[in-house]
mmCIF file of C-alpha atoms in Angstrom:
data_model
loop_
_atom_site.group_PDB
_atom_site.id
_atom_site.type_symbol
_atom_site.label_atom_id
_atom_site.label_comp_id
_atom_site.label_asym_id
_atom_site.label_seq_id
_atom_site.Cartn_x
_atom_site.Cartn_y
_atom_site.Cartn_z
ATOM 1 C CA MET A 1 -0.133 0.285 -0.230
ATOM 2 C CA ILE A 2 1.425 3.606 -0.938
ATOM 3 C CA GLY A 3 0.305 6.602 0.470
ATOM 4 C CA GLY A 4 1.664 9.745 -0.467
ATOM 5 C CA PHE A 5 1.728 13.644 0.281
ATOM 6 C CA ILE A 6 2.646 16.686 -0.288
ATOM 7 C CA VAL A 7 3.861 19.966 1.999
ATOM 8 C CA THR A 8 3.952 23.113 0.517
ATOM 9 C CA GLY A 9 4.994 26.352 2.090
ATOM 10 C CA SER A 10 8.373 27.803 2.485
ATOM 11 C CA MET A 11 8.944 26.162 5.953
ATOM 12 C CA PRO A 12 9.446 22.152 6.898
ATOM 13 C CA LYS A 13 6.601 20.597 7.603
ATOM 14 C CA LYS A 14 6.758 18.020 11.397
ATOM 15 C CA VAL A 15 4.847 14.954 10.922
ATOM 16 C CA ILE A 16 4.097 11.447 11.898
ATOM 17 C CA VAL A 17 3.509 8.444 9.540
ATOM 18 C CA ARG A 18 2.031 5.232 11.287
ATOM 19 C CA ALA A 19 1.045 1.856 9.345
ATOM 20 C CA ILE A 20 -1.574 0.428 11.356
ATOM 21 C CA GLY A 21 -2.374 -3.417 11.575
ATOM 22 C CA PRO A 22 -3.093 -5.299 14.321
ATOM 23 C CA SER A 23 -4.788 -2.320 16.000
ATOM 24 C CA LEU A 24 -7.944 -3.152 13.185
ATOM 25 C CA GLN A 25 -7.869 -6.511 14.178
ATOM 26 C CA ASN A 26 -10.824 -6.108 15.951
ATOM 27 C CA SER A 27 -13.037 -5.329 13.252
ATOM 28 C CA LEU A 28 -10.898 -6.596 10.457
ATOM 29 C CA PRO A 29 -9.909 -10.135 10.943
ATOM 30 C CA ALA A 30 -7.651 -9.959 7.643
ATOM 31 C CA ALA A 31 -5.395 -7.473 9.416
ATOM 32 C CA LEU A 32 -1.789 -7.279 8.702
ATOM 33 C CA ARG A 33 -0.178 -8.889 11.344
ATOM 34 C CA ASP A 34 3.224 -6.888 11.420
ATOM 35 C CA PRO A 35 3.309 -3.971 8.931
ATOM 36 C CA VAL A 36 6.731 -2.391 8.279
ATOM 37 C CA LEU A 37 6.644 1.511 7.158
ATOM 38 C CA GLN A 38 8.868 3.029 4.683
ATOM 39 C CA LEU A 39 9.356 7.345 4.332
ATOM 40 C CA ARG A 40 10.557 7.939 0.679
ATOM 41 C CA ALA A 41 11.572 11.634 -0.950
ATOM 42 C CA SER A 42 10.405 12.647 -4.065
ATOM 43 C CA ASP A 43 13.175 10.987 -5.776
ATOM 44 C CA GLY A 44 12.462 7.463 -4.516
ATOM 45 C CA SER A 45 15.546 7.914 -1.748
ATOM 46 C CA LEU A 46 15.081 6.437 1.752
ATOM 47 C CA ILE A 47 14.626 9.136 3.965
ATOM 48 C CA ARG A 48 13.709 6.246 7.041
ATOM 49 C CA GLU A 49 11.932 2.778 7.581
ATOM 50 C CA ASN A 50 10.317 1.298 10.634
ATOM 51 C CA ASP A 51 9.128 -2.405 11.811
ATOM 52 C CA ASN A 52 7.839 -1.829 15.046
ATOM 53 C CA TRP A 53 7.414 1.416 16.634
ATOM 54 C CA ARG A 54 9.063 0.596 19.804
ATOM 55 C CA ASP A 55 12.941 -0.118 17.955
ATOM 56 C CA ASP A 56 14.447 3.207 18.142
ATOM 57 C CA ALA A 57 14.783 4.666 21.848
ATOM 58 C CA ALA A 58 15.528 8.107 20.140
ATOM 59 C CA GLN A 59 12.286 8.031 17.303
ATOM 60 C CA ALA A 60 9.840 6.119 20.503
ATOM 61 C CA ALA A 61 10.680 8.919 22.426
ATOM 62 C CA GLU A 62 9.451 11.585 19.350
ATOM 63 C CA VAL A 63 6.208 9.202 18.555
ATOM 64 C CA GLU A 64 5.084 9.142 22.414
ATOM 65 C CA ALA A 65 5.321 13.092 22.265
ATOM 66 C CA SER A 66 3.223 13.625 19.394
ATOM 67 C CA GLY A 67 0.083 12.111 20.755
ATOM 68 C CA ALA A 68 -0.252 9.647 18.047
ATOM 69 C CA ALA A 69 1.666 6.825 19.195
ATOM 70 C CA PRO A 70 0.164 3.639 17.709
ATOM 71 C CA LYS A 71 -1.386 1.098 20.037
ATOM 72 C CA ASN A 72 0.201 -1.692 18.978
ATOM 73 C CA ASP A 73 4.106 -2.477 19.556
ATOM 74 C CA PHE A 74 4.049 -4.593 15.921
ATOM 75 C CA GLU A 75 2.901 -1.085 14.644
ATOM 76 C CA SER A 76 5.012 1.483 12.679
ATOM 77 C CA ALA A 77 5.809 4.991 13.117
ATOM 78 C CA ILE A 78 7.856 7.684 11.804
ATOM 79 C CA VAL A 79 8.398 11.255 13.197
ATOM 80 C CA ALA A 80 10.038 13.184 10.514
ATOM 81 C CA THR A 81 10.341 17.164 10.094
ATOM 82 C CA LEU A 82 10.733 17.516 6.133
ATOM 83 C CA ALA A 83 11.072 20.426 3.446
ATOM 84 C CA PRO A 84 8.296 21.468 1.312
ATOM 85 C CA GLY A 85 8.202 18.741 -1.265
ATOM 86 C CA ASN A 86 6.433 15.109 -2.343
ATOM 87 C CA TYR A 87 7.102 12.446 0.129
ATOM 88 C CA THR A 88 5.684 8.665 -0.084
ATOM 89 C CA ALA A 89 4.598 6.274 2.698
ATOM 90 C CA ALA A 90 5.107 2.627 1.566
ATOM 91 C CA VAL A 91 3.619 -0.155 3.794
ATOM 92 C CA THR A 92 4.256 -3.971 3.402
ATOM 93 C CA GLY A 93 4.488 -6.998 5.422
ATOM 94 C CA LYS A 94 7.119 -8.311 7.510
ATOM 95 C CA SER A 95 8.030 -11.517 5.755
ATOM 96 C CA GLY A 96 5.979 -11.016 2.575
ATOM 97 C CA ALA A 97 2.950 -11.278 4.876
ATOM 98 C CA THR A 98 -0.430 -10.153 3.165
ATOM 99 C CA GLY A 99 -3.336 -8.196 5.300
ATOM 100 C CA ILE A 100 -5.747 -5.197 5.206
ATOM 101 C CA GLY A 101 -3.805 -2.208 6.638
ATOM 102 C CA LEU A 102 -4.002 1.359 7.473
ATOM 103 C CA VAL A 103 -1.393 4.390 6.715
ATOM 104 C CA GLU A 104 -1.772 7.353 7.804
ATOM 105 C CA VAL A 105 -0.251 10.749 7.699
ATOM 106 C CA TYR A 106 -0.728 13.922 10.952
ATOM 107 C CA ASP A 107 0.044 17.672 10.753
ATOM 108 C CA LEU A 108 2.347 18.310 13.991
ATOM 109 C CA ASN A 109 3.159 21.991 13.425
ATOM 110 C CA ARG A 110 -0.400 23.908 12.353
ATOM 111 C CA TRP A 111 1.465 26.761 12.090
ATOM 112 C CA GLY A 112 3.848 28.889 9.690
ATOM 113 C CA ASP A 113 3.852 29.268 6.187
ATOM 114 C CA CYS A 114 3.765 25.360 5.155
ATOM 115 C CA LYS A 115 0.771 23.406 4.615
ATOM 116 C CA LEU A 116 -0.016 19.690 3.787
ATOM 117 C CA ALA A 117 -1.749 20.241 0.775
ATOM 118 C CA ASN A 118 -2.419 16.641 -0.255
ATOM 119 C CA ILE A 119 -2.855 13.156 0.892
ATOM 120 C CA SER A 120 -3.204 10.118 -0.877
ATOM 121 C CA THR A 121 -3.435 6.340 -1.493
ATOM 122 C CA ARG A 122 -2.696 3.827 -4.259
ATOM 123 C CA GLY A 123 -4.496 0.282 -3.258
ATOM 124 C CA LEU A 124 -6.424 -2.551 -4.569
ATOM 125 C CA VAL A 125 -10.418 -1.891 -5.046
ATOM 126 C CA ALA A 126 -11.547 -5.639 -4.987
ATOM 127 C CA SER A 127 -15.510 -6.618 -5.121
ATOM 128 C CA ALA A 128 -18.337 -6.465 -2.042
ATOM 129 C CA GLU A 129 -16.687 -4.595 1.129
ATOM 130 C CA ASN A 130 -12.979 -4.396 -0.119
ATOM 131 C CA VAL A 131 -13.440 -1.047 -1.369
ATOM 132 C CA LEU A 132 -10.885 1.602 -0.846
ATOM 133 C CA ILE A 133 -11.135 3.792 1.633
ATOM 134 C CA GLY A 134 -9.682 7.325 2.872
ATOM 135 C CA GLY A 135 -9.995 9.134 5.567
ATOM 136 C CA PHE A 136 -9.036 13.143 6.385
ATOM 137 C CA ILE A 137 -9.102 15.605 9.170
ATOM 138 C CA LEU A 138 -9.717 18.953 9.053
ATOM 139 C CA GLY A 139 -8.523 21.169 11.764
ATOM 140 C CA GLY A 140 -8.768 24.834 12.944
ATOM 141 C CA ALA A 141 -12.354 25.789 14.363
ATOM 142 C CA ASP A 142 -13.134 28.885 12.845
ATOM 143 C CA SER A 143 -13.348 28.275 8.789
ATOM 144 C CA ASN A 144 -14.845 26.138 6.131
ATOM 145 C CA ALA A 145 -11.915 24.347 4.040
ATOM 146 C CA THR A 146 -12.277 23.914 -0.039
ATOM 147 C CA VAL A 147 -11.230 20.247 -1.016
ATOM 148 C CA LEU A 148 -10.714 18.503 -4.396
ATOM 149 C CA LEU A 149 -11.107 14.273 -4.206
ATOM 150 C CA ARG A 150 -10.069 12.474 -6.777
ATOM 151 C CA ALA A 151 -11.041 8.444 -7.375
ATOM 152 C CA ILE A 152 -8.252 7.930 -10.545
ATOM 153 C CA GLY A 153 -8.314 4.257 -12.402
ATOM 154 C CA PRO A 154 -7.458 4.592 -16.333
ATOM 155 C CA SER A 155 -4.784 7.385 -15.703
ATOM 156 C CA LEU A 156 -2.523 4.777 -13.679
ATOM 157 C CA ALA A 157 -2.250 2.200 -17.031
ATOM 158 C CA SER A 158 0.286 5.047 -18.740
ATOM 159 C CA ALA A 159 2.186 5.347 -15.341
ATOM 160 C CA GLY A 160 2.972 1.716 -15.522
ATOM 161 C CA VAL A 161 0.498 0.449 -13.461
ATOM 162 C CA THR A 162 -1.113 -2.924 -14.009
ATOM 163 C CA ASN A 163 -4.724 -3.549 -13.375
ATOM 164 C CA PRO A 164 -5.802 -0.158 -13.106
ATOM 165 C CA LEU A 165 -9.092 -0.019 -12.017
ATOM 166 C CA ALA A 166 -11.231 0.365 -15.588
ATOM 167 C CA ASN A 167 -14.523 3.105 -13.704
ATOM 168 C CA PRO A 168 -13.724 3.793 -9.962
ATOM 169 C CA THR A 169 -16.933 5.562 -7.845
ATOM 170 C CA LEU A 170 -16.357 7.779 -5.385
ATOM 171 C CA GLU A 171 -18.415 8.977 -2.367
ATOM 172 C CA LEU A 172 -18.150 11.287 0.277
ATOM 173 C CA ARG A 173 -19.349 10.813 4.076
ATOM 174 C CA ASP A 174 -19.173 12.480 6.956
ATOM 175 C CA SER A 175 -17.941 11.353 10.804
ATOM 176 C CA ASN A 176 -21.352 9.585 11.226
ATOM 177 C CA GLY A 177 -21.231 7.818 7.919
ATOM 178 C CA ALA A 178 -23.811 9.969 5.814
ATOM 179 C CA LEU A 179 -23.427 10.473 2.612
ATOM 180 C CA LEU A 180 -22.876 14.092 1.476
ATOM 181 C CA LEU A 181 -21.396 13.718 -2.148
ATOM 182 C CA ALA A 182 -21.490 10.771 -4.931
ATOM 183 C CA ASN A 183 -20.182 10.850 -8.244
ATOM 184 C CA ASP A 184 -19.540 7.993 -10.522
ATOM 185 C CA ASN A 185 -17.860 10.393 -13.790
ATOM 186 C CA TRP A 186 -16.301 13.960 -12.994
ATOM 187 C CA LYS A 187 -17.856 15.583 -15.968
ATOM 188 C CA ASP A 188 -21.235 14.116 -14.905
ATOM 189 C CA GLN A 189 -21.837 17.639 -12.424
ATOM 190 C CA GLN A 190 -19.475 19.799 -11.160
ATOM 191 C CA GLN A 191 -17.305 20.190 -14.344
ATOM 192 C CA ASN A 192 -16.853 23.755 -14.827
ATOM 193 C CA ALA A 193 -15.451 23.701 -11.023
ATOM 194 C CA ILE A 194 -13.423 21.294 -11.446
ATOM 195 C CA GLU A 195 -11.603 22.322 -14.494
ATOM 196 C CA GLN A 196 -11.050 25.586 -12.848
ATOM 197 C CA THR A 197 -9.045 23.798 -9.951
ATOM 198 C CA GLY A 198 -6.499 22.988 -12.904
ATOM 199 C CA ILE A 199 -6.028 19.457 -11.212
ATOM 200 C CA ALA A 200 -9.111 17.827 -13.314
ATOM 201 C CA PRO A 201 -9.112 14.077 -13.830
ATOM 202 C CA ASN A 202 -7.152 13.470 -17.185
ATOM 203 C CA ASP A 203 -9.665 10.465 -17.871
ATOM 204 C CA SER A 204 -13.269 11.157 -18.025
ATOM 205 C CA LEU A 205 -14.132 7.801 -16.490
ATOM 206 C CA GLU A 206 -12.669 9.042 -13.679
ATOM 207 C CA SER A 207 -14.754 10.492 -10.417
ATOM 208 C CA ALA A 208 -14.057 13.477 -8.688
ATOM 209 C CA ILE A 209 -15.905 15.787 -5.700
ATOM 210 C CA LEU A 210 -15.602 19.497 -5.049
ATOM 211 C CA ALA A 211 -16.699 20.346 -1.464
ATOM 212 C CA ASP A 212 -16.279 23.305 1.217
ATOM 213 C CA LEU A 213 -16.138 21.218 4.268
ATOM 214 C CA ALA A 214 -16.480 22.696 8.311
ATOM 215 C CA PRO A 215 -13.528 21.488 10.153
ATOM 216 C CA GLY A 216 -14.426 17.701 11.285
ATOM 217 C CA ALA A 217 -13.515 14.099 10.279
ATOM 218 C CA TYR A 218 -14.634 12.584 6.988
ATOM 219 C CA THR A 219 -13.861 9.414 4.742
ATOM 220 C CA ALA A 220 -13.704 9.149 0.702
ATOM 221 C CA ILE A 221 -14.712 5.624 -0.886
ATOM 222 C CA VAL A 222 -13.258 4.197 -4.073
ATOM 223 C CA ALA A 223 -15.146 1.660 -5.677
ATOM 224 C CA GLY A 224 -15.330 -0.103 -8.573
ATOM 225 C CA LYS A 225 -18.496 0.496 -11.038
ATOM 226 C CA ASP A 226 -20.561 -2.635 -11.503
ATOM 227 C CA ALA A 227 -18.147 -4.514 -8.493
ATOM 228 C CA ALA A 228 -14.768 -4.479 -10.816
ATOM 229 C CA SER A 229 -12.112 -4.558 -9.456
ATOM 230 C CA GLY A 230 -8.388 -3.189 -9.669
ATOM 231 C CA ILE A 231 -5.777 -0.392 -8.957
ATOM 232 C CA ALA A 232 -6.834 2.961 -7.819
ATOM 233 C CA LEU A 233 -5.232 5.689 -6.352
ATOM 234 C CA ILE A 234 -7.616 8.434 -3.782
ATOM 235 C CA GLU A 235 -6.266 11.506 -3.654
ATOM 236 C CA VAL A 236 -7.217 14.895 -1.123
ATOM 237 C CA TYR A 237 -6.358 18.081 -2.369
ATOM 238 C CA ASN A 238 -6.608 21.232 0.141
ATOM 239 C CA LEU A 239 -7.107 23.851 -1.903
ATOM 240 C CA ARG A 240 -7.549 25.954 0.590
#
């Protein structure tokens, strides 16, 4: 599972990246038992790798100080201060194990001229309930945020991804699970507004939702139309 994020602005940003698996087992018996996490720069160079978050005493102290330490010792976490740019968090199973995992990025300093402007996750969308789920939290208390959500599938073929999801669908839900907006093909609704963002999907079968949202927790769900399966990318852009 690959999670990407973008730091914008002129100042470094401190983040914690987590790979969660065992904590999910109460609700997801197929959860990954021992995730391994790598944090890489835009050129693919390895910044840091972690298996169990307590392995490195100095990093463990930073993880605990963040207030976002994983609940299980087999889960992974990395605290890093990153210059503006693109980053990738890759989650694998130790010794080739497979299962359902969660990759997360938390903003640890929400001040100054720097912003966590984009988060994305690439993974397998299968049939039935095996969808791709992206959660995001909008901080602050005094203003809404404009976000663009994208569900990308067909465009991944040009990037060398085999078995891309041919026709993704996208849902935006609030913290209670209530459906706020849904989209199949991005040109069906909001076409002009999405085009004006400058980051409209490249393929007309891909999905997008532009929304003005109050602070809170939200979930974006990507599925395959007519229960199709394949590799998809879910993205959330913080536009304002």
